[in-house]
Amino acid sequence: MTDPDLTDPHPIEPRLVADDLVLGYEKDRPIVDGISFDVPTGAVTVLVGANACGKSTFLRGLARLLAPQRGSVILDGRSIHERPTREVATLLGLLPQSPSAPEGITVADLVARGRHPHQRWYRQWSDRDEEVVEHALARTGVAELAERRVDDLSGGQRQRVWIAVALAQETDLILLDEPTTYLDLAHQVEVLDIIRDLNRTDGRTVVAVLHDLHLACRYADHLVAMKAGRIVAQGEPSTVMTAALVQDVFGLNAQIITDPLTGTPIVLPVPSDDGGDGSDPCDNGSRALAGSDRPGP
Amino acid sequence: MAPPILRRHRGATVLRVPGVRWSFRFQLRPVLVTVLAGAAAFAVLVWSLSGGRPDIAPWEVVRLLAGGGDPALRPVLFKFRLARGLGALYAGAALGVAGVLFQRITRNPLATPDLIGVTAGATAATAGAAIVGGVTGVALQGASLGGGLTLALVVYVLARRSGVLSSYRLVLVGVGLTYLFTSITAYLVSQATLNQAQRTVTYLVGSLGAVGWFEADLVRDVLLVTTPVAMLLCRGLRAVELGDDAATALGTRTEAVRLGVLACGSILAAAAAAAFGPVAFVALLAASIGRGLAGDRCVGLLPAAAVGALLVVAADLAARELPPHELPVGVVTAVLGAPFLIALLVRAGRTGELG
């Protein structure tokens, strides 16, 4: 956005915009420190950054889960906090980092709860509800598990069910907070393929926080690197992911090579003989904070 | 107008009313449990109403309730026995609903109103009003209701941290305050005259002996107002159960839902305590048994209400009939409830679900 050389491959009007957004859990300790960002419509945007750099907080802010300390989030031209929350829920969906399934709930019942913003107490199951839920179950490959208990599923299956919940919400914009955490590589790829398919087939706008830089580069149309609550670089992964950026953002001495299968960048950490200096440029005392915003179960 | 359509979808039952385009998705099992437990509660109620002096045959009780029967027996039934019987029924239903609301919103089977302070607040207020203030009659129920609701509010405020209610803190704060107010109540009783103390202690163990139409109607009215509100809140509750972030993303005002659910539960529990004293463990028993019978898939307000009604009506009958002298009903429910609580703790300790 700041770099005129970066031609936007999706020259569509942005629908979700952060304007000078400051977010935090305490006064004078911003986690997100004045970000202005247009979410590219119809693209897959991936946020990366070191632990506690504010990427999840930024995503939660975009999803109106946090009230801004300053600035605003704008959805279709209007401040997201001034719009009725249920109306927003029909436009913007979120898969949180650690959603909790009620004990004993079945897959079908859980996915059906994704229809919440479209339902009323007297209209609990329209034809459209059923159609969308069935589609979400099929799309994420969990239709055959529909009557199983979510407690009994594997981690990969469970994550696909949660994506189905977000799909059942039937929104054009979907935000995902670390959708691949705790999954093995095969299941990470499986989940990311589903996510990409939502974009490629339906044209949905996707924003995801990912930890794995290799997969982030593979699946992102637009890569956003964050450090200490600010965006330090954004654009196509091949342009953004440089050795200098990895050094700056992660404090990691790395070499960038090209993925022979996809042509996207791969970050190779350079082995250190002396064990490295162990410094973490992003960890300026905010780790404790990040820990305290998620109370234990 | 087309007739309603009933069909299955993925293990749930869907009811459609085409004319007005209303549709409902629910489980059949909880409906069945509600009907069966409700019928059982009614049967035990009739049995309970038939006993005493004079004995009225059960079928005669049914005839009298339906408006027929021997006119000479009407005053016996309607003036005295029925108020107590229906009072037991309503109290059980109210505690069952309150128990489910608390358990679901906190995701903790132990977080029932009698264990997290609502009941202790109501009893302490009653003891205080009766012993210190010399209050009697309706004002005493008012004090009790006020005490229960005040303590619920205090627990709620103390259990919140940075705008978020933690279920863990709710239980800890609730248990702490329960101890505090139980001690206050015990102190008040120790300072009372013998006469006051005896009356208060009878209330404190949960007694239906003094229940009249006023108490029964109070709980009934609270039930009639609160239960529909709670059922409407269940939609939001189902979203909040997915975690606050997911619920907000689904367009739910999570804190409003939580406050509403806790308020409904507290009002029901406080009303029951105001009318009959702390009938121990009924909320916990009714909600847990209701869930066991109706399954995990529903919120289960009505099954718990029916099971609660059955429990208290049966406990009242047992309290009157079993021992040589009449027992307060709270003693019977405590004898049933305490082992159940221990079993629950042992099981929860194994699965670690109380964390």
XYZ file of C-alpha atoms in Angstrom:
652
model
C 0.000 0.000 0.000
C 2.861 2.310 0.805
C 5.008 0.902 -1.954
C 3.842 2.089 -5.388
C 5.867 -0.651 -7.073
C 3.588 -3.284 -5.632
C 0.792 -3.537 -8.129
C -2.235 -4.872 -6.350
C -3.342 -8.066 -8.107
C -6.847 -7.535 -6.738
C -7.857 -4.024 -7.696
C -11.218 -4.338 -6.006
C -12.520 -1.875 -3.466
C -11.370 -2.989 0.007
C -14.281 -3.996 2.216
C -12.443 -4.393 5.517
C -10.094 -1.611 6.512
C -8.093 -0.856 9.635
C -7.584 2.866 10.127
C -4.810 3.912 12.536
C -5.857 1.033 14.766
C -4.495 0.855 18.309
C -5.433 -2.208 20.353
C -4.379 -3.394 23.760
C -5.570 -4.900 26.997
C -4.097 -2.158 29.195
C -3.779 1.559 28.774
C -0.444 2.818 27.425
C 0.635 -0.701 26.478
C -0.576 -1.068 22.930
C -0.255 -4.516 21.395
C -1.275 -3.218 17.991
C 0.263 0.194 17.598
C -1.436 2.281 14.960
C -1.965 -0.037 11.993
C -3.632 1.178 8.832
C -4.367 -1.676 6.485
C -6.746 -2.478 3.634
C -7.617 -6.162 3.576
C -7.276 -7.143 -0.111
C -10.724 -8.215 -1.217
C -10.931 -11.622 -2.841
C -7.417 -12.647 -1.811
C -5.776 -14.828 0.825
C -3.873 -12.600 3.233
C -1.525 -14.212 5.743
C -0.191 -12.451 8.831
C 3.185 -13.595 10.122
C 5.470 -12.397 12.874
C 7.259 -13.507 15.995
C 5.373 -14.571 19.114
C 3.599 -11.690 20.836
C 4.100 -9.264 17.950
C 0.377 -8.508 17.888
C -0.775 -10.464 14.853
C -3.503 -12.401 16.654
C -4.569 -9.255 18.479
C -4.763 -7.444 15.152
C -6.924 -10.225 13.721
C -9.203 -10.140 16.764
C -9.433 -6.380 16.352
C -10.456 -6.777 12.700
C -13.167 -9.165 13.900
C -14.439 -6.546 16.430
C -13.513 -8.775 19.394
C -11.527 -5.899 20.875
C -12.630 -2.312 21.132
C -9.986 -0.014 19.632
C -8.121 2.272 21.998
C -7.709 4.549 18.999
C -8.619 4.427 15.334
C -11.247 2.153 13.879
C -12.065 -0.879 11.791
C -14.305 -0.139 8.840
C -16.463 -2.744 7.148
C -18.126 -1.703 3.897
C -17.640 1.952 4.674
C -19.023 1.925 8.226
C -17.289 1.504 11.563
C -17.610 -2.138 12.577
C -18.321 -1.231 16.194
C -21.234 0.994 15.238
C -22.985 -1.663 13.209
C -25.320 -4.196 14.831
C -23.119 -7.129 15.794
C -25.458 -9.666 14.230
C -25.446 -7.799 10.927
C -21.624 -7.865 10.986
C -21.795 -11.596 11.707
C -23.501 -12.190 8.356
C -20.607 -10.475 6.549
C -17.535 -11.377 8.558
C -16.700 -14.751 10.113
C -13.915 -15.713 12.477
C -12.357 -18.976 13.529
C -10.737 -18.148 16.887
C -7.518 -19.645 18.116
C -9.020 -21.893 20.759
C -12.743 -22.359 20.269
C -14.391 -24.775 22.675
C -16.912 -27.416 21.719
C -19.504 -28.118 24.405
C -19.115 -31.576 25.895
C -20.976 -34.244 23.962
C -22.001 -32.062 21.021
C -22.206 -33.733 17.606
C -20.499 -32.443 14.486
C -23.812 -31.588 12.810
C -25.074 -29.696 15.879
C -21.837 -27.735 16.160
C -21.808 -26.768 12.495
C -25.487 -25.835 12.787
C -24.527 -23.313 15.473
C -22.608 -21.455 12.778
C -26.003 -20.441 11.395
C -26.681 -18.413 14.527
C -26.702 -14.915 12.958
C -29.150 -16.065 10.286
C -31.631 -17.588 12.700
C -34.322 -16.437 15.118
C -35.903 -18.337 17.957
C -38.921 -19.017 15.768
C -36.882 -19.718 12.640
C -34.336 -22.271 13.768
C -34.001 -24.362 10.652
C -34.896 -22.954 7.248
C -34.171 -24.694 3.953
C -31.274 -22.311 3.521
C -29.861 -23.292 6.940
C -29.925 -26.948 5.990
C -28.469 -26.347 2.556
C -25.570 -24.257 3.878
C -24.797 -26.654 6.752
C -24.805 -29.655 4.417
C -22.581 -27.765 2.014
C -20.168 -26.790 4.808
C -19.997 -30.409 6.023
C -19.284 -31.684 2.511
C -16.847 -28.927 1.681
C -14.637 -29.668 4.678
C -14.927 -33.425 4.259
C -16.685 -34.069 7.562
C -20.122 -35.058 6.239
C -19.553 -38.684 7.110
C -18.676 -37.660 10.668
C -21.823 -35.554 11.055
C -23.423 -37.579 13.829
C -20.206 -38.318 15.710
C -19.315 -36.492 18.899
C -16.747 -33.745 18.405
C -14.931 -34.987 21.553
C -14.152 -38.250 19.757
C -12.518 -36.695 16.687
C -8.831 -36.267 15.932
C -7.232 -32.830 15.942
C -7.279 -32.554 12.162
C -10.920 -33.605 11.908
C -11.866 -31.224 14.680
C -10.208 -28.299 12.937
C -12.065 -29.102 9.730
C -15.298 -29.121 11.720
C -14.501 -25.665 13.071
C -13.840 -24.405 9.565
C -17.234 -25.840 8.649
C -18.753 -23.804 11.514
C -17.198 -20.648 10.068
C -18.426 -21.665 6.597
C -21.949 -22.231 7.864
C -21.912 -18.586 8.879
C -21.958 -17.862 5.129
C -19.767 -14.767 5.120
C -17.730 -13.250 2.311
C -14.899 -12.465 4.694
C -13.329 -15.148 6.870
C -10.635 -14.544 9.463
C -8.693 -17.495 10.880
C -6.451 -17.278 13.918
C -3.710 -19.917 13.645
C -5.943 -22.536 12.039
C -3.095 -25.038 11.732
C -1.623 -24.932 15.239
C -1.154 -28.365 16.836
C -1.695 -30.153 13.521
C 0.873 -32.369 11.839
C 2.150 -31.317 8.428
C -0.286 -33.419 6.403
C -3.260 -31.987 8.300
C -1.868 -28.461 8.068
C -1.763 -28.801 4.299
C -5.241 -30.327 4.285
C -6.671 -27.388 6.249
C -4.837 -24.808 4.158
C -6.039 -26.440 0.946
C -9.610 -26.086 2.171
C -8.972 -22.467 3.062
C -7.439 -21.696 -0.297
C -10.332 -23.423 -2.010
C -12.765 -21.109 -0.209
C -10.963 -18.253 -1.849
C -10.356 -19.732 -5.283
C -13.773 -21.303 -5.763
C -16.087 -18.929 -3.880
C -14.009 -15.785 -4.111
C -14.111 -15.335 -0.359
C -11.688 -12.939 1.264
C -9.483 -14.788 3.737
C -7.160 -13.430 6.410
C -5.198 -16.001 8.406
C -2.522 -15.881 11.074
C 0.052 -18.604 10.431
C 3.249 -19.607 12.171
C 4.883 -21.746 9.532
C 6.665 -19.346 7.152
C 7.006 -21.914 4.407
C 3.293 -22.627 4.309
C 2.492 -18.943 4.790
C 4.494 -18.127 1.646
C 2.865 -20.967 -0.243
C -0.710 -20.097 0.499
C -0.624 -16.297 0.770
C -1.549 -14.012 -2.088
C -0.676 -11.167 0.197
C 1.832 -11.627 3.000
C 1.929 -9.243 5.947
C 4.889 -9.276 8.328
C 4.357 -7.719 11.751
C 6.756 -6.657 14.461
C 6.017 -4.981 17.779
C 2.459 -4.124 16.861
C 3.191 -2.671 13.452
C 3.289 -3.879 9.875
C 6.891 -3.871 8.658
C 6.380 -5.340 5.196
C 3.580 -6.548 2.994
C 3.023 -7.730 -0.532
C 3.577 -10.846 -2.572
C 5.459 -13.467 -0.550
C 8.365 -13.588 -3.025
C 8.909 -9.861 -2.630
C 8.331 -9.659 1.106
C 10.241 -12.672 2.351
C 13.862 -11.621 2.338
C 16.767 -12.560 4.574
C 16.798 -8.989 5.885
C 13.123 -9.199 6.835
C 13.558 -12.516 8.640
C 16.484 -11.022 10.534
C 14.445 -7.936 11.391
C 11.160 -9.615 12.304
C 12.290 -12.870 13.855
C 15.879 -12.057 14.773
C 16.806 -15.127 12.819
C 19.816 -15.473 10.585
C 18.326 -17.163 7.530
C 18.760 -17.776 3.879
C 15.892 -17.649 1.431
C 15.651 -20.233 -1.305
C 12.931 -20.867 -3.851
C 10.499 -23.738 -3.394
C 11.146 -25.952 -6.431
C 7.491 -27.024 -6.491
C 5.726 -23.689 -6.284
C 8.343 -21.003 -6.810
C 7.480 -19.451 -3.454
C 10.167 -18.551 -0.901
C 11.432 -20.982 1.728
C 13.172 -19.687 4.835
C 16.170 -21.751 5.854
C 17.607 -20.886 9.258
C 21.382 -20.714 9.079
C 22.872 -23.188 11.557
C 24.715 -21.315 14.284
C 27.942 -22.766 15.687
C 27.807 -20.753 18.874
C 24.138 -21.369 19.541
C 23.147 -17.839 18.510
C 22.629 -14.847 20.777
C 19.151 -15.918 21.762
C 17.674 -12.440 21.534
C 14.091 -11.989 20.488
C 13.459 -8.543 19.032
C 9.709 -8.787 19.433
C 9.695 -9.973 23.002
C 9.855 -6.593 24.702
C 8.088 -7.650 27.843
C 4.816 -8.292 26.064
C 4.946 -12.057 26.410
C 3.546 -11.931 29.919
C 0.706 -9.798 28.621
C -0.097 -12.139 25.806
C -0.212 -14.930 28.337
C -2.620 -13.105 30.608
C -5.210 -12.372 27.962
C -6.133 -15.992 27.694
C -7.227 -17.293 31.051
C -6.727 -20.997 31.580
C -9.569 -23.415 31.034
C -52.664 -23.697 5.509
C -50.260 -26.580 5.127
C -49.897 -28.802 8.193
C -46.676 -28.752 10.228
C -43.969 -31.043 8.934
C -41.880 -33.217 11.239
C -38.718 -34.840 9.925
C -35.192 -35.841 10.846
C -31.938 -34.151 10.005
C -28.585 -35.517 11.128
C -29.860 -36.957 14.394
C -32.089 -33.993 15.197
C -35.793 -33.459 14.678
C -36.986 -30.568 12.577
C -40.473 -29.150 12.933
C -41.675 -26.791 10.231
C -44.820 -24.704 10.250
C -45.058 -23.761 6.570
C -47.773 -21.088 6.811
C -45.805 -18.735 9.057
C -42.416 -20.144 8.009
C -41.529 -21.022 11.558
C -39.087 -23.835 12.081
C -37.607 -25.569 15.095
C -34.731 -27.989 15.441
C -34.636 -30.081 18.600
C -34.000 -33.495 20.103
C -36.805 -35.945 20.796
C -35.137 -37.521 23.822
C -35.373 -34.475 26.116
C -39.023 -34.070 25.133
C -39.658 -37.668 26.138
C -37.725 -37.248 29.408
C -39.712 -34.112 30.224
C -43.033 -35.813 29.595
C -42.134 -38.973 31.536
C -40.557 -37.186 34.493
C -43.445 -34.715 34.519
C -45.957 -37.559 34.550
C -44.029 -39.280 37.324
C -43.952 -36.032 39.311
C -47.710 -35.720 38.932
C -48.247 -39.340 40.012
C -46.087 -38.878 43.110
C -47.869 -35.599 43.818
C -51.234 -37.380 43.780
C -49.865 -40.077 46.061
C -48.463 -37.418 48.350
C -51.764 -35.498 48.423
C -53.716 -38.600 49.298
C -51.836 -39.281 52.518
C -52.584 -37.692 55.895
C -55.632 -37.273 58.063
C -58.108 -37.954 56.608
C -56.700 -40.287 53.949
C -58.066 -39.455 50.528
C -57.860 -42.206 47.940
C -55.575 -41.311 44.998
C -58.359 -41.527 42.414
C -60.448 -39.265 44.658
C -57.548 -36.774 44.627
C -57.565 -36.829 40.831
C -61.346 -36.341 40.779
C -61.084 -33.429 43.213
C -58.316 -31.826 41.157
C -60.469 -32.196 38.048
C -63.274 -30.332 39.834
C -65.462 -33.283 40.910
C -65.295 -35.590 43.894
C -66.633 -35.329 47.422
C -67.266 -31.652 48.318
C -66.510 -32.372 51.978
C -62.932 -33.250 51.087
C -62.331 -30.160 48.961
C -61.196 -27.862 51.798
C -58.762 -30.496 53.086
C -57.128 -30.767 49.713
C -57.320 -27.214 48.439
C -56.801 -25.282 51.635
C -53.893 -27.216 53.048
C -52.366 -30.078 51.144
C -52.346 -28.796 47.601
C -50.372 -25.650 48.390
C -47.629 -27.706 49.926
C -47.671 -30.275 47.124
C -47.613 -27.719 44.352
C -45.036 -25.708 46.282
C -42.764 -28.754 46.217
C -43.428 -29.204 42.509
C -42.666 -25.569 41.656
C -39.610 -25.395 43.907
C -38.146 -28.484 42.273
C -38.809 -27.140 38.786
C -37.346 -23.732 39.638
C -34.209 -25.256 41.135
C -33.814 -27.614 38.183
C -33.946 -24.763 35.670
C -31.628 -22.641 37.824
C -29.155 -25.525 38.095
C -29.001 -26.053 34.327
C -28.571 -22.345 33.644
C -25.664 -22.086 36.074
C -24.022 -25.323 34.944
C -24.244 -24.464 31.264
C -23.093 -20.867 31.397
C -20.128 -21.700 33.639
C -19.440 -25.061 31.960
C -18.991 -26.419 35.443
C -21.262 -29.086 36.941
C -20.540 -27.809 40.447
C -21.534 -24.221 39.793
C -25.136 -24.576 40.940
C -26.865 -21.755 42.813
C -26.816 -23.566 46.163
C -23.075 -24.145 45.891
C -22.062 -20.690 44.702
C -23.746 -18.537 47.281
C -27.225 -17.547 46.087
C -28.896 -19.822 48.608
C -26.483 -18.886 51.405
C -27.296 -15.212 50.775
C -31.010 -15.909 50.933
C -30.729 -17.863 54.191
C -28.476 -15.329 55.872
C -30.868 -12.543 54.920
C -33.791 -14.538 56.280
C -32.013 -15.315 59.524
C -30.939 -11.696 59.867
C -34.397 -10.328 59.158
C -36.138 -12.801 61.453
C -33.733 -12.717 64.371
C -32.325 -9.189 64.341
C -35.185 -7.362 62.677
C -38.034 -9.450 64.065
C -39.507 -9.551 60.574
C -42.250 -12.064 59.828
C -44.532 -13.056 56.988
C -44.231 -11.668 53.485
C -41.450 -9.254 54.399
C -39.342 -12.253 55.369
C -39.673 -13.707 51.876
C -38.800 -10.316 50.475
C -35.655 -10.175 52.602
C -34.734 -13.671 51.532
C -35.212 -12.922 47.837
C -33.246 -9.705 48.201
C -30.435 -11.482 50.046
C -30.137 -14.189 47.406
C -30.086 -11.755 44.505
C -27.647 -9.414 46.247
C -25.225 -12.214 46.853
C -25.574 -13.400 43.259
C -24.635 -9.898 42.135
C -21.664 -9.754 44.513
C -20.397 -13.124 43.265
C -20.835 -11.969 39.666
C -18.939 -8.722 40.210
C -16.121 -10.395 42.137
C -15.792 -13.205 39.606
C -15.271 -10.802 36.718
C -11.788 -9.835 35.741
C -11.100 -7.257 33.069
C -14.665 -7.522 31.863
C -14.624 -11.283 31.483
C -16.370 -13.701 33.785
C -14.266 -16.697 34.722
C -16.142 -19.824 35.715
C -13.284 -20.873 37.953
C -13.381 -17.606 39.861
C -17.154 -17.819 40.053
C -16.966 -21.146 41.864
C -14.137 -20.059 44.165
C -15.785 -16.760 45.079
C -19.140 -18.522 45.464
C -17.801 -21.227 47.751
C -15.940 -18.622 49.819
C -19.014 -16.455 50.236
C -21.167 -19.491 50.998
C -18.899 -20.279 53.951
C -18.904 -16.678 55.087
C -22.684 -16.381 55.004
C -23.279 -19.799 56.510
C -21.109 -18.676 59.433
C -23.033 -15.423 59.720
C -26.278 -17.379 59.744
C -24.985 -19.733 62.432
C -23.879 -16.768 64.537
C -27.287 -15.101 64.182
C -29.049 -18.289 65.232
C -26.751 -18.635 68.251
C -27.766 -15.126 69.331
C -31.497 -15.742 68.929
C -34.069 -16.599 71.554
C -35.007 -20.260 71.713
C -38.315 -19.649 69.999
C -36.819 -17.606 67.149
C -33.969 -20.038 66.756
C -36.260 -23.010 66.424
C -38.376 -21.390 63.744
C -35.324 -20.154 61.855
C -33.561 -23.485 61.997
C -36.612 -25.226 60.567
C -36.444 -22.807 57.648
C -32.693 -23.217 57.341
C -32.844 -26.914 56.576
C -35.475 -26.364 53.911
C -38.990 -27.079 55.032
C -42.279 -27.360 53.251
C -44.182 -27.667 56.532
C -45.200 -24.007 56.677
C -45.846 -23.610 52.970
C -49.104 -21.937 52.061
C -50.595 -20.629 48.850
C -48.579 -17.436 49.056
C -45.254 -19.266 48.862
C -46.439 -21.683 46.199
C -47.841 -18.896 44.031
C -44.693 -16.817 44.429
C -42.507 -19.564 43.024
C -45.052 -20.400 40.326
C -45.188 -16.787 39.133
C -41.417 -16.472 39.094
C -41.232 -19.720 37.108
C -43.835 -18.540 34.601
C -41.964 -15.319 33.950
C -38.370 -16.523 34.129
C -38.499 -19.844 32.283
C -39.611 -18.401 28.906
C -36.942 -15.701 29.184
C -34.365 -18.387 29.960
C -35.520 -20.436 26.976
C -35.057 -17.435 24.700
C -31.596 -16.894 26.174
C -30.682 -20.497 25.329
C -30.029 -19.447 21.741
C -27.366 -17.031 22.921
C -26.183 -19.564 25.481
C -25.525 -22.091 22.717
C -23.279 -19.534 21.020
C -21.493 -18.523 24.241
C -20.711 -22.201 24.859
C -18.358 -22.062 21.866
C -16.150 -19.571 23.697
C -16.436 -15.791 23.886
C -14.494 -15.115 20.689
C -16.533 -17.506 18.577
C -19.778 -16.254 20.131
C -18.919 -12.615 19.431
C -17.956 -13.520 15.878
C -21.398 -15.138 15.535
C -23.003 -11.862 16.514
C -23.819 -12.617 20.151
C -23.510 -10.076 22.936
C -21.759 -12.562 25.171
C -21.702 -10.609 28.408
C -25.390 -9.697 28.079
C -26.271 -13.361 27.536
C -24.161 -14.419 30.507
C -25.647 -11.772 32.753
C -29.160 -12.666 31.599
C -28.663 -16.381 32.180
C -27.135 -15.858 35.617
C -29.892 -13.402 36.524
C -32.620 -15.869 35.528
C -30.928 -18.672 37.454
C -30.411 -16.494 40.510
C -33.995 -15.245 40.543
C -35.345 -18.803 40.335
C -33.004 -20.102 43.030
C -33.616 -17.125 45.306
C -37.391 -17.435 44.895
C -37.272 -21.116 45.802
C -35.063 -20.374 48.795
C -37.316 -17.508 49.873
C -40.361 -19.731 49.828
C -39.037 -22.987 51.223
C -35.555 -22.374 52.544
C -32.466 -23.928 51.075
C -33.661 -27.302 49.809
C -30.162 -28.686 49.530
C -28.620 -30.125 46.382
C -31.815 -30.127 44.305
C -30.376 -27.787 41.654
C -27.286 -29.948 41.325
C -29.203 -33.236 41.334
C -31.960 -32.150 38.961
C -29.604 -30.541 36.444
C -27.140 -33.440 36.460
C -29.759 -36.193 36.360
C -31.717 -34.268 33.736
C -28.627 -34.058 31.589
C -27.832 -37.721 32.115
C -31.321 -38.712 30.978
C -31.856 -36.179 28.210
C -28.348 -36.349 26.773
C -25.696 -33.730 26.142
C -27.118 -32.438 22.911
C -29.807 -30.193 24.336
C -29.561 -27.406 26.891
C -32.176 -29.304 28.845
C -34.101 -26.699 30.845
C -37.394 -28.563 30.721
C -36.036 -32.054 31.482
C -34.273 -30.624 34.524
C -37.426 -28.803 35.582
C -39.421 -32.040 35.404
C -36.732 -34.054 37.201
C -36.425 -31.348 39.872
C -40.178 -31.338 40.409
C -40.194 -35.121 40.717
C -37.281 -35.038 43.162
C -38.751 -32.494 45.546
C -42.268 -33.935 45.463
C -40.829 -37.391 46.165
C -38.508 -36.044 48.850
C -41.440 -34.277 50.491
C -43.430 -37.494 50.480
C -40.504 -39.431 51.910
C -39.897 -36.758 54.542
C -43.500 -37.143 55.720
C -44.001 -40.870 55.399
C -40.722 -42.663 56.051
C -39.430 -41.643 59.478
C -41.315 -41.837 62.742
C -41.477 -38.041 62.844
C -41.741 -35.647 59.945
C -38.369 -34.495 58.596
C -37.658 -31.235 56.804
C -37.497 -31.948 53.085
C -34.028 -30.389 52.852
C -32.667 -33.177 55.044
C -33.966 -35.791 52.616
C -32.529 -34.042 49.566
C -29.226 -33.562 51.380
C -29.048 -37.264 52.187
C -29.603 -37.978 48.489
C -27.466 -35.146 47.215
C -24.295 -35.412 49.254
C -23.258 -38.848 47.935
C -24.139 -37.672 44.444
C -21.905 -34.624 44.832
C -19.052 -36.816 46.021
C -19.527 -39.156 43.067
C -19.497 -36.170 40.746
C -16.311 -34.852 42.330
C -14.590 -38.203 42.019
C -15.581 -38.486 38.384
C -14.654 -34.873 37.619
C -11.344 -35.349 39.394
C -10.604 -38.210 37.035
C -11.503 -36.368 33.864
C -10.182 -33.027 35.105
C -13.259 -31.152 33.946
C -13.456 -28.777 36.893
C -10.348 -26.833 35.901
